[in-house]
Amino acid sequence: MFKARPHKNPPDSAACLNEERFRSMIENSNDIIGVITPDGQLRFVSPSVTAILGFSPDELIDKPFAELIHTDEQNIALKALADLQEHGQARYEFRMRHKNGAYRDIEIKGRNLIHDAVIKGIVLNGRDVTERKQAENRLRLTAKVFENTQEGICITNSIGDIIEVNDAFSRISGYSHAELLGKNPRILQSGHQNAAFYKSMWQSIGSTGHWAGEVWNRNKDGEMYAEWLTISAIFNEEKQITNYVGISSDITLLKQHEKQLERIAHFDALTGIPNRTLLSDRMKQAIAQTAREQNMMAVCYLDLDGFKPINDTLGHEVGDRVLIEIAQRIQHTIRGGDTVARLGGDEFVILLLGLERGEECSLTLERLLSVIAAPIDDIAKKLELSASIGVSIYPLDDEDADTLLRHADQAMYVAKQSGKNRFHIYDPALDQRARNQQELLKSIQSGLYKQQFELYYQPKIDLHTRRLVGVEALIRWNHPEQGLLPPAKFLPPVENTDLDIAIGEWVIGSALQQLERWQKSGLEVEISINISAHHLESEHFVEKLKSQLAQHPELPSGNLQIEVLETLALDDISQVTRIIDACKKIGIHFALDDFGTGYSSLSYLSSLPIDVLKIDQSFMRNLSGSKGDHAIVRGIIALSKAFNLKTVAEGLETTVQFRTLLEMGCDIGQGYGIAHPMPAAELLAWAQQNRERLNAAELPQEKKP
Ligand code: C2E
Ligand code: MG
Ligand code: MG
């Protein structure tokens, strides 16, 4: 153990006291006190070594001191020893090995023991600084994190004055460290958030000690930036708030990116105006607003005329530039609260809001048409461009957004059909009529398909002999719910449609079948059928008629007559003449129906190759009374004779009419006075009765007017 310097003389009492104090100091010290030889052998070590390094002093005596030092630092230890001997004292820090293999940070101060000018040894004082070093390291790390983090950190005291910020915070806010200290973070407020926002933020911090959310602040240059901010309250042991720490990350880029995504989702990439998605949002809002303000809005569906040729001949790049230009022109023409959106291609939709009356939008529409039709010389000279616009007006058309758009689209189609470069306003009442018409046409078509149509036949007799000379086929519809319908109920809506032709062809077919049936039963009679002008003038009328006739080779030619309305035959006389001529070649006869209502001129009558004139039944009514009608009928009969035509009087009801016509020289009569139109099955019996009546020299039954 400790070998004290040998004394030449026995120690006196003061010396004993000193040594005692010295010993006790060593033994009670928390530091390790040790003595090593100049070459580094441990000669003495205090008992405190056990608490720090785990070894007992005995285990260490006479061992090289360097063995206790971390291998990485042994070179330093040797150098330290040399230093020490040279300078007399030194201070070092080493990692020293604990008996259990771990290392402790020990700060060692050394001092030479010199005796007679010779270094006899070195006294070492080792202090365990492991905890302090760890704390220091932690602090250093924290400081490093504080300084190097990308997040802005701001620490305030309990009343909110800034006491520390890091570089990132300065960078984000644009204020220097010095400018921020002592200030309240309020200096960064942008006004983007309202008082309620901050109130709820502080409420959350007050109750949970914590808040996180998105905040828009303003930097020193006045620019807004978005940050994700977390605020935490720091409490002391008495649970009082001492500080607030705000950690914020700049999310401006993120927000910009978000905005960009938003743009892509809601705006047309080419023109930058709203796309279909945004339009549908805006429309819903606009409908609500219009209802609230009790005014009107116009939904305008705009389609460019002549855009496709631009794309096709000048290329898509020019096409794109034209679309951008048009979008801008529209935007400059409408008001701030109005919307223009691109649906794709050359189709745009414009919402005009706040109209007091429906017609109010006409001015804007006229302006739109003219700005679009204005030359676009800087893109390509001589571009022919215009627009067709269809408009639906809410709440005149009280529908949802989709339907309003569809109606505007329909109206746009009408604008195109009626010559382009114009607008057309959708009329809900008209549309209702059109829809009814569509439905009617559908049910007529299905009636035809289900064989609900039937031809009734009305006899025509020779007024002189009273013999049956022919029958007129008159169409009827055996409607499953409404019963027997006359042609006036279903032919007008069919006029000029494909169904008109289909019905006409069915009439021809069934009349021919009937002719054949009657012929087989021994009834030789002429059937006249009514053919519409649209059917007569339709393509391949004559060829189709021929092929229908060809299906009945047994029929003698000359038994089919076609009645065309005088009014309709007026349309295109040369074409009608050609068709009639062609039909006559295959033995068809022609009658001009309802004559006297169409104001035909004499020259017209002379040029039409017809066989029969049918005097319109309206002249019959007053035949007994009105002098005027008398003269007209007489005139028609004379005219007919002059052109070598047969004359048929329609609507013959009374004996007076019968006699008058006979006197006037009319050949043939047809009317309720002779017989009502009847189903085919009844005609044979009627013909039989008529023959019997003739034999008995009876007059047809007289009917009182
Ligand atoms: P229309 O060709 O002038 O036929 C004569 C119309 O007068 C028939 O009416 C007939 O029932 C009616 N009528 C006959 N005698 C009298 C009479 O004494 N008094 C009165 N008040 N009326 C009489 P319906 O059958 O209702 O036909 C009306 C019109 O419909 C026809 O006039 C014809 O233009 C057209 N029509 C009839 N069937 C067809 C058809 O199969 N195809 C085409 N395209 N039109 C047809
Ligand atoms: Mg007729
Ligand atoms: Mg007629």
Coordinates of C-alpha atoms and ligand atoms in Angstrom, one line a residue, residues 458 460 472-474 528-531 562-565 591-594 614 650 670, ligand 2:
Q458 CA -116.0 3.7 -99.6
K460 CA -118.0 5.4 -105.8
E472 CA -111.7 4.6 -102.2
A473 CA -109.4 3.0 -99.7
L474 CA -109.4 5.0 -96.5
S528 CA -108.2 4.3 -105.4
I529 CA -105.6 4.9 -102.7
N530 CA -104.5 8.1 -101.2
I531 CA -100.7 8.8 -101.5
I562 CA -103.7 7.0 -106.9
E563 CA -105.3 10.1 -105.4
V564 CA -102.9 13.0 -104.8
L565 CA -104.0 16.2 -103.0
A591 CA -107.0 11.5 -109.5
L592 CA -106.5 15.0 -108.2
D593 CA -108.1 15.0 -104.7
D594 CA -109.9 17.7 -102.9
K614 CA -112.4 14.9 -107.3
E650 CA -117.0 13.8 -102.9
Q670 CA -119.0 9.3 -103.5
Ligands
MG2 MG -109.0 10.7 -101.3

